Amino acid sequence: MQNHLLKLKEQVLAAIAEAREGKSLRALEIEYLGRKGRLTAILRGLSDVSEQEKKIVGQLANQIKNDLSAAFRQAEEVFSGQAGKNPSFDVTLPGQAGARGHFHPLTIVLEKLEKFFISLGFLVLDGPELESDYYNFTALNIPPFHPARDMQDTFYVQPIAQQAVGQLVMRTHTSPMQVRAMQKYGAPLRVVVPGRVFRFEATDTRHDTTFYQLEGLMLDRDISLANLTAFMKLMLSAVMGQELNIRVRPGYFPFVEPGLEVDMSCVLCGGQGCPSCKQTGWLEMIGAGLVHPEVIKAGGLDPEIYSGFAFGIGLDRLAMMKFGINDIRLLRGAHLPFLEQF
Ligand code: PHE
């Protein structure tokens, strides 16, 4: 019975497709769906079947009847020239625009930085997120058991025994690329390396286990702290889109000598003091310094000939300042109502 019905449906649809004019359509409709039509006849025959089957077949027949009626209406519209002329549809209206994508706040900040450094002749490099203990620490003048390793809480990764390559770590900073870049490209050298870094850290509004840095390295003859501070001021002003002041304080990183912390004048209060800068007028943004001779040696170059500056800037902190975001975890939260604001 069901097969019979389905076959009938196919038949009718084929006939509709072949119909050439409205008149034959109407004849078809009467032939199949009319009071004495063939579908109606099948439904009448239902009195002979069991109660259970009646229910199933009845449902199917009704469905088919509806489908076919709709097909007839549609075909009729085509013949009467009414197709697409639904009076409530104004074809001159602009189409519905799809939702447009947009960049993540971190990407916006990163693109500004890359543009700035490319304009100054820097290479932009990528580095591995899973790094060897050697490049992450030892080559940066932080030998095993050096207390400076405690400054960066590290995710160590167990290497697969057969291919042991020494200890592996999720890189705790982008600085390992200083040595890799020196080894690959030699000097003079100008590179920036943006990338994701990882620390085994309890999270709060200002700390996360995963965040972004941009490393910078400029190596040549006679590079000095004056070059470094000039670049830092220009870089921060370029990203923030306003002229900013910087101040430098001594800072300790084993891979630079001397080492600096670079602060920028608070973008919210202009240096007057506000809750964002803890009333100091300054925001801590960058670790930097002149590249340590041991690091230049690890890079295969002669520290007697070459000197350079290096810096690492946290992109999350920068994005938070630029866009007034008060919790670093929002940046990786994949929370659309938050992200759609940018
Ligand atoms: N790698 C350091 C950090 O993550 C920052 C830094 C980079 C300091 C380069 C000096 C020179 O804290």
PDB file of C-alpha atoms in Angstrom, residues 73-285:
ATOM      1  CA  ARG A  73       0.381  25.579  -6.671  1.00  0.00           C
ATOM      2  CA  GLN A  74       4.016  26.163  -7.487  1.00  0.00           C
ATOM      3  CA  ALA A  75       3.635  24.977 -11.073  1.00  0.00           C
ATOM      4  CA  GLU A  76       0.567  27.162 -11.481  1.00  0.00           C
ATOM      5  CA  GLU A  77       2.540  30.198 -10.381  1.00  0.00           C
ATOM      6  CA  VAL A  78       5.090  29.493 -13.061  1.00  0.00           C
ATOM      7  CA  PHE A  79       2.411  29.295 -15.752  1.00  0.00           C
ATOM      8  CA  SER A  80       0.560  32.371 -14.612  1.00  0.00           C
ATOM      9  CA  GLY A  81       3.808  34.357 -14.571  1.00  0.00           C
ATOM     10  CA  GLN A  82       3.441  35.045 -10.867  1.00  0.00           C
ATOM     11  CA  ALA A  83       6.571  33.177  -9.791  1.00  0.00           C
ATOM     12  CA  GLY A  84       8.923  35.479  -7.875  1.00  0.00           C
ATOM     13  CA  LYS A  85       6.301  38.206  -7.851  1.00  0.00           C
ATOM     14  CA  ASN A  86       5.279  37.856  -4.262  1.00  0.00           C
ATOM     15  CA  PRO A  87       3.966  41.373  -3.674  1.00  0.00           C
ATOM     16  CA  SER A  88       5.593  41.588  -0.241  1.00  0.00           C
ATOM     17  CA  PHE A  89       9.025  41.122  -1.773  1.00  0.00           C
ATOM     18  CA  ASP A  90      10.665  44.308  -3.055  1.00  0.00           C
ATOM     19  CA  VAL A  91      13.559  43.328  -5.337  1.00  0.00           C
ATOM     20  CA  THR A  92      14.957  46.862  -5.211  1.00  0.00           C
ATOM     21  CA  LEU A  93      15.728  46.594  -1.501  1.00  0.00           C
ATOM     22  CA  PRO A  94      19.364  45.959  -0.636  1.00  0.00           C
ATOM     23  CA  GLY A  95      20.061  42.309   0.232  1.00  0.00           C
ATOM     24  CA  GLN A  96      20.477  41.121   3.773  1.00  0.00           C
ATOM     25  CA  ALA A  97      24.111  41.567   4.699  1.00  0.00           C
ATOM     26  CA  GLY A  98      25.793  38.541   6.260  1.00  0.00           C
ATOM     27  CA  ALA A  99      27.403  39.055   9.639  1.00  0.00           C
ATOM     28  CA  ARG A 100      30.910  40.393   9.031  1.00  0.00           C
ATOM     29  CA  GLY A 101      33.885  38.898  10.753  1.00  0.00           C
ATOM     30  CA  HIS A 102      36.453  41.042  12.528  1.00  0.00           C
ATOM     31  CA  PHE A 103      39.865  40.732  14.102  1.00  0.00           C
ATOM     32  CA  HIS A 104      40.566  39.596  17.625  1.00  0.00           C
ATOM     33  CA  PRO A 105      41.957  42.409  19.824  1.00  0.00           C
ATOM     34  CA  LEU A 106      45.285  40.566  20.039  1.00  0.00           C
ATOM     35  CA  THR A 107      45.461  40.371  16.244  1.00  0.00           C
ATOM     36  CA  ILE A 108      44.763  44.087  15.945  1.00  0.00           C
ATOM     37  CA  VAL A 109      47.633  44.913  18.285  1.00  0.00           C
ATOM     38  CA  LEU A 110      49.924  42.386  16.620  1.00  0.00           C
ATOM     39  CA  GLU A 111      49.242  43.732  13.131  1.00  0.00           C
ATOM     40  CA  LYS A 112      50.093  47.255  14.244  1.00  0.00           C
ATOM     41  CA  LEU A 113      53.379  46.043  15.716  1.00  0.00           C
ATOM     42  CA  GLU A 114      54.283  43.992  12.650  1.00  0.00           C
ATOM     43  CA  LYS A 115      53.534  46.891  10.340  1.00  0.00           C
ATOM     44  CA  PHE A 116      55.686  49.175  12.441  1.00  0.00           C
ATOM     45  CA  PHE A 117      58.668  46.810  12.456  1.00  0.00           C
ATOM     46  CA  ILE A 118      58.374  45.805   8.805  1.00  0.00           C
ATOM     47  CA  SER A 119      58.507  49.503   7.920  1.00  0.00           C
ATOM     48  CA  LEU A 120      61.842  49.634   9.769  1.00  0.00           C
ATOM     49  CA  GLY A 121      63.297  46.676   7.890  1.00  0.00           C
ATOM     50  CA  PHE A 122      62.738  43.927  10.477  1.00  0.00           C
ATOM     51  CA  LEU A 123      62.055  40.300   9.583  1.00  0.00           C
ATOM     52  CA  VAL A 124      58.969  38.744  11.176  1.00  0.00           C
ATOM     53  CA  LEU A 125      59.712  35.178  12.291  1.00  0.00           C
ATOM     54  CA  ASP A 126      57.796  32.303  13.863  1.00  0.00           C
ATOM     55  CA  GLY A 127      59.303  29.932  16.368  1.00  0.00           C
ATOM     56  CA  PRO A 128      58.342  26.582  17.889  1.00  0.00           C
ATOM     57  CA  GLU A 129      55.940  26.622  20.833  1.00  0.00           C
ATOM     58  CA  LEU A 130      57.364  23.329  22.062  1.00  0.00           C
ATOM     59  CA  GLU A 131      60.972  24.289  22.648  1.00  0.00           C
ATOM     60  CA  SER A 132      64.081  22.550  23.889  1.00  0.00           C
ATOM     61  CA  ASP A 133      65.341  23.259  27.360  1.00  0.00           C
ATOM     62  CA  TYR A 134      68.550  24.390  25.656  1.00  0.00           C
ATOM     63  CA  TYR A 135      67.058  27.244  23.618  1.00  0.00           C
ATOM     64  CA  ASN A 136      64.497  28.262  26.226  1.00  0.00           C
ATOM     65  CA  PHE A 137      67.063  28.505  29.041  1.00  0.00           C
ATOM     66  CA  THR A 138      70.645  27.313  28.595  1.00  0.00           C
ATOM     67  CA  ALA A 139      71.440  29.256  25.411  1.00  0.00           C
ATOM     68  CA  LEU A 140      70.005  32.334  27.100  1.00  0.00           C
ATOM     69  CA  ASN A 141      72.589  32.197  29.830  1.00  0.00           C
ATOM     70  CA  ILE A 142      70.321  30.316  32.242  1.00  0.00           C
ATOM     71  CA  PRO A 143      72.134  27.012  32.886  1.00  0.00           C
ATOM     72  CA  PRO A 144      70.446  24.063  34.641  1.00  0.00           C
ATOM     73  CA  PHE A 145      69.913  24.707  38.344  1.00  0.00           C
ATOM     74  CA  HIS A 146      70.330  28.466  37.879  1.00  0.00           C
ATOM     75  CA  PRO A 147      67.859  30.149  40.239  1.00  0.00           C
ATOM     76  CA  ALA A 148      66.617  32.343  37.360  1.00  0.00           C
ATOM     77  CA  ARG A 149      64.738  29.288  36.074  1.00  0.00           C
ATOM     78  CA  ASP A 150      62.351  29.829  38.964  1.00  0.00           C
ATOM     79  CA  MET A 151      61.371  33.222  37.543  1.00  0.00           C
ATOM     80  CA  GLN A 152      59.360  31.399  34.901  1.00  0.00           C
ATOM     81  CA  ASP A 153      57.137  28.560  36.059  1.00  0.00           C
ATOM     82  CA  THR A 154      57.472  26.053  33.311  1.00  0.00           C
ATOM     83  CA  PHE A 155      55.494  23.251  31.719  1.00  0.00           C
ATOM     84  CA  TYR A 156      58.022  20.512  31.098  1.00  0.00           C
ATOM     85  CA  VAL A 157      57.022  17.934  28.515  1.00  0.00           C
ATOM     86  CA  GLN A 158      58.080  14.319  28.707  1.00  0.00           C
ATOM     87  CA  PRO A 159      59.869  13.469  25.448  1.00  0.00           C
ATOM     88  CA  ILE A 160      59.152  10.089  23.875  1.00  0.00           C
ATOM     89  CA  ALA A 161      62.045   7.949  25.133  1.00  0.00           C
ATOM     90  CA  GLN A 162      63.217   6.553  21.793  1.00  0.00           C
ATOM     91  CA  GLN A 163      63.695   9.959  20.282  1.00  0.00           C
ATOM     92  CA  ALA A 164      65.006  11.684  23.389  1.00  0.00           C
ATOM     93  CA  VAL A 165      66.188  15.147  22.416  1.00  0.00           C
ATOM     94  CA  GLY A 166      66.813  16.392  25.912  1.00  0.00           C
ATOM     95  CA  GLN A 167      64.216  18.062  28.069  1.00  0.00           C
ATOM     96  CA  LEU A 168      61.320  19.744  26.231  1.00  0.00           C
ATOM     97  CA  VAL A 169      59.354  22.734  27.535  1.00  0.00           C
ATOM     98  CA  MET A 170      56.377  24.723  26.363  1.00  0.00           C
ATOM     99  CA  ARG A 171      58.355  27.901  25.718  1.00  0.00           C
ATOM    100  CA  THR A 172      58.026  30.333  28.587  1.00  0.00           C
ATOM    101  CA  HIS A 173      58.951  33.336  26.423  1.00  0.00           C
ATOM    102  CA  THR A 174      59.793  34.163  22.805  1.00  0.00           C
ATOM    103  CA  SER A 175      63.459  34.863  23.680  1.00  0.00           C
ATOM    104  CA  PRO A 176      64.689  31.411  22.486  1.00  0.00           C
ATOM    105  CA  MET A 177      64.208  32.779  18.973  1.00  0.00           C
ATOM    106  CA  GLN A 178      67.002  35.301  19.597  1.00  0.00           C
ATOM    107  CA  VAL A 179      69.556  32.510  19.421  1.00  0.00           C
ATOM    108  CA  ARG A 180      67.793  30.572  16.685  1.00  0.00           C
ATOM    109  CA  ALA A 181      67.632  33.709  14.507  1.00  0.00           C
ATOM    110  CA  MET A 182      71.320  34.518  15.082  1.00  0.00           C
ATOM    111  CA  GLN A 183      72.281  30.963  14.155  1.00  0.00           C
ATOM    112  CA  LYS A 184      70.187  31.029  11.019  1.00  0.00           C
ATOM    113  CA  TYR A 185      70.730  34.564   9.714  1.00  0.00           C
ATOM    114  CA  GLY A 186      73.943  35.816  11.351  1.00  0.00           C
ATOM    115  CA  ALA A 187      74.534  39.561  11.762  1.00  0.00           C
ATOM    116  CA  PRO A 188      73.631  42.331  11.197  1.00  0.00           C
ATOM    117  CA  LEU A 189      70.145  41.257  12.139  1.00  0.00           C
ATOM    118  CA  ARG A 190      66.764  42.856  12.755  1.00  0.00           C
ATOM    119  CA  VAL A 191      63.928  40.500  13.691  1.00  0.00           C
ATOM    120  CA  VAL A 192      60.691  40.443  15.601  1.00  0.00           C
ATOM    121  CA  VAL A 193      59.064  37.209  16.709  1.00  0.00           C
ATOM    122  CA  PRO A 194      55.453  37.239  17.817  1.00  0.00           C
ATOM    123  CA  GLY A 195      54.067  34.115  19.412  1.00  0.00           C
ATOM    124  CA  ARG A 196      52.256  32.223  22.096  1.00  0.00           C
ATOM    125  CA  VAL A 197      54.039  31.439  25.342  1.00  0.00           C
ATOM    126  CA  PHE A 198      53.113  29.295  28.321  1.00  0.00           C
ATOM    127  CA  ARG A 199      53.611  29.418  32.062  1.00  0.00           C
ATOM    128  CA  PHE A 200      52.509  27.146  34.858  1.00  0.00           C
ATOM    129  CA  GLU A 201      50.709  29.893  36.633  1.00  0.00           C
ATOM    130  CA  ALA A 202      47.654  30.373  38.838  1.00  0.00           C
ATOM    131  CA  THR A 203      45.314  32.550  36.756  1.00  0.00           C
ATOM    132  CA  ASP A 204      43.812  35.835  37.836  1.00  0.00           C
ATOM    133  CA  THR A 205      42.733  39.019  36.057  1.00  0.00           C
ATOM    134  CA  ARG A 206      46.329  39.778  35.038  1.00  0.00           C
ATOM    135  CA  HIS A 207      47.863  36.300  34.678  1.00  0.00           C
ATOM    136  CA  ASP A 208      47.064  33.407  32.388  1.00  0.00           C
ATOM    137  CA  THR A 209      48.797  30.144  31.548  1.00  0.00           C
ATOM    138  CA  THR A 210      48.875  31.089  27.876  1.00  0.00           C
ATOM    139  CA  PHE A 211      49.610  34.525  26.495  1.00  0.00           C
ATOM    140  CA  TYR A 212      51.345  36.314  23.642  1.00  0.00           C
ATOM    141  CA  GLN A 213      54.656  38.098  23.416  1.00  0.00           C
ATOM    142  CA  LEU A 214      56.543  39.884  20.714  1.00  0.00           C
ATOM    143  CA  GLU A 215      60.301  39.466  20.858  1.00  0.00           C
ATOM    144  CA  GLY A 216      62.588  41.961  19.175  1.00  0.00           C
ATOM    145  CA  LEU A 217      66.274  41.725  18.398  1.00  0.00           C
ATOM    146  CA  MET A 218      68.506  44.218  16.666  1.00  0.00           C
ATOM    147  CA  LEU A 219      72.129  43.237  16.260  1.00  0.00           C
ATOM    148  CA  ASP A 220      74.841  45.275  14.580  1.00  0.00           C
ATOM    149  CA  ARG A 221      78.042  47.131  15.356  1.00  0.00           C
ATOM    150  CA  ASP A 222      77.644  49.806  18.032  1.00  0.00           C
ATOM    151  CA  ILE A 223      74.071  49.266  19.104  1.00  0.00           C
ATOM    152  CA  SER A 224      73.431  51.030  22.394  1.00  0.00           C
ATOM    153  CA  LEU A 225      70.793  51.666  25.034  1.00  0.00           C
ATOM    154  CA  ALA A 226      69.998  54.922  23.236  1.00  0.00           C
ATOM    155  CA  ASN A 227      68.850  52.904  20.206  1.00  0.00           C
ATOM    156  CA  LEU A 228      66.811  50.642  22.447  1.00  0.00           C
ATOM    157  CA  THR A 229      64.967  53.407  24.273  1.00  0.00           C
ATOM    158  CA  ALA A 230      64.257  55.276  21.031  1.00  0.00           C
ATOM    159  CA  PHE A 231      62.712  52.139  19.493  1.00  0.00           C
ATOM    160  CA  MET A 232      60.612  51.445  22.588  1.00  0.00           C
ATOM    161  CA  LYS A 233      59.126  54.931  22.621  1.00  0.00           C
ATOM    162  CA  LEU A 234      58.356  54.827  18.900  1.00  0.00           C
ATOM    163  CA  MET A 235      56.910  51.311  19.096  1.00  0.00           C
ATOM    164  CA  LEU A 236      54.541  52.046  21.977  1.00  0.00           C
ATOM    165  CA  SER A 237      53.384  55.314  20.419  1.00  0.00           C
ATOM    166  CA  ALA A 238      52.714  53.535  17.096  1.00  0.00           C
ATOM    167  CA  VAL A 239      50.591  50.792  18.676  1.00  0.00           C
ATOM    168  CA  MET A 240      48.623  53.079  20.941  1.00  0.00           C
ATOM    169  CA  GLY A 241      48.135  55.692  18.238  1.00  0.00           C
ATOM    170  CA  GLN A 242      49.294  58.528  20.479  1.00  0.00           C
ATOM    171  CA  GLU A 243      52.594  60.036  21.530  1.00  0.00           C
ATOM    172  CA  LEU A 244      53.681  58.297  24.736  1.00  0.00           C
ATOM    173  CA  ASN A 245      56.536  58.743  27.151  1.00  0.00           C
ATOM    174  CA  ILE A 246      58.621  55.898  28.513  1.00  0.00           C
ATOM    175  CA  ARG A 247      60.800  55.455  31.525  1.00  0.00           C
ATOM    176  CA  VAL A 248      63.349  52.733  32.127  1.00  0.00           C
ATOM    177  CA  ARG A 249      64.277  51.015  35.366  1.00  0.00           C
ATOM    178  CA  PRO A 250      66.912  48.378  36.023  1.00  0.00           C
ATOM    179  CA  GLY A 251      65.572  44.855  35.565  1.00  0.00           C
ATOM    180  CA  TYR A 252      67.123  41.433  35.821  1.00  0.00           C
ATOM    181  CA  PHE A 253      67.124  38.961  32.945  1.00  0.00           C
ATOM    182  CA  PRO A 254      70.177  36.690  32.620  1.00  0.00           C
ATOM    183  CA  PHE A 255      70.264  37.080  28.833  1.00  0.00           C
ATOM    184  CA  VAL A 256      70.763  40.852  28.808  1.00  0.00           C
ATOM    185  CA  GLU A 257      73.343  43.146  30.403  1.00  0.00           C
ATOM    186  CA  PRO A 258      72.338  45.747  31.392  1.00  0.00           C
ATOM    187  CA  GLY A 259      68.689  44.694  31.782  1.00  0.00           C
ATOM    188  CA  LEU A 260      65.760  47.073  31.794  1.00  0.00           C
ATOM    189  CA  GLU A 261      62.090  47.247  32.582  1.00  0.00           C
ATOM    190  CA  VAL A 262      60.416  49.730  30.271  1.00  0.00           C
ATOM    191  CA  ASP A 263      57.288  51.514  31.493  1.00  0.00           C
ATOM    192  CA  MET A 264      54.971  53.593  29.351  1.00  0.00           C
ATOM    193  CA  SER A 265      53.037  56.603  30.504  1.00  0.00           C
ATOM    194  CA  CYS A 266      49.498  55.566  31.398  1.00  0.00           C
ATOM    195  CA  VAL A 267      47.227  55.919  28.374  1.00  0.00           C
ATOM    196  CA  LEU A 268      44.154  56.403  30.534  1.00  0.00           C
ATOM    197  CA  CYS A 269      45.285  59.300  32.716  1.00  0.00           C
ATOM    198  CA  GLY A 270      48.180  60.606  30.602  1.00  0.00           C
ATOM    199  CA  GLY A 271      50.585  60.097  33.504  1.00  0.00           C
ATOM    200  CA  GLN A 272      48.533  61.916  36.151  1.00  0.00           C
ATOM    201  CA  GLY A 273      47.827  58.776  38.188  1.00  0.00           C
ATOM    202  CA  CYS A 274      44.631  56.664  38.150  1.00  0.00           C
ATOM    203  CA  PRO A 275      43.453  53.242  39.416  1.00  0.00           C
ATOM    204  CA  SER A 276      44.703  51.561  36.213  1.00  0.00           C
ATOM    205  CA  CYS A 277      48.306  52.588  36.850  1.00  0.00           C
ATOM    206  CA  LYS A 278      47.956  52.309  40.627  1.00  0.00           C
ATOM    207  CA  GLN A 279      48.315  56.092  40.860  1.00  0.00           C
ATOM    208  CA  THR A 280      51.882  55.977  39.536  1.00  0.00           C
ATOM    209  CA  GLY A 281      51.204  57.328  36.032  1.00  0.00           C
ATOM    210  CA  TRP A 282      53.270  54.452  34.582  1.00  0.00           C
ATOM    211  CA  LEU A 283      52.492  50.990  33.220  1.00  0.00           C
ATOM    212  CA  GLU A 284      55.025  48.175  33.152  1.00  0.00           C
ATOM    213  CA  MET A 285      55.092  46.836  29.603  1.00  0.00           C
TER     214      MET A 285
END
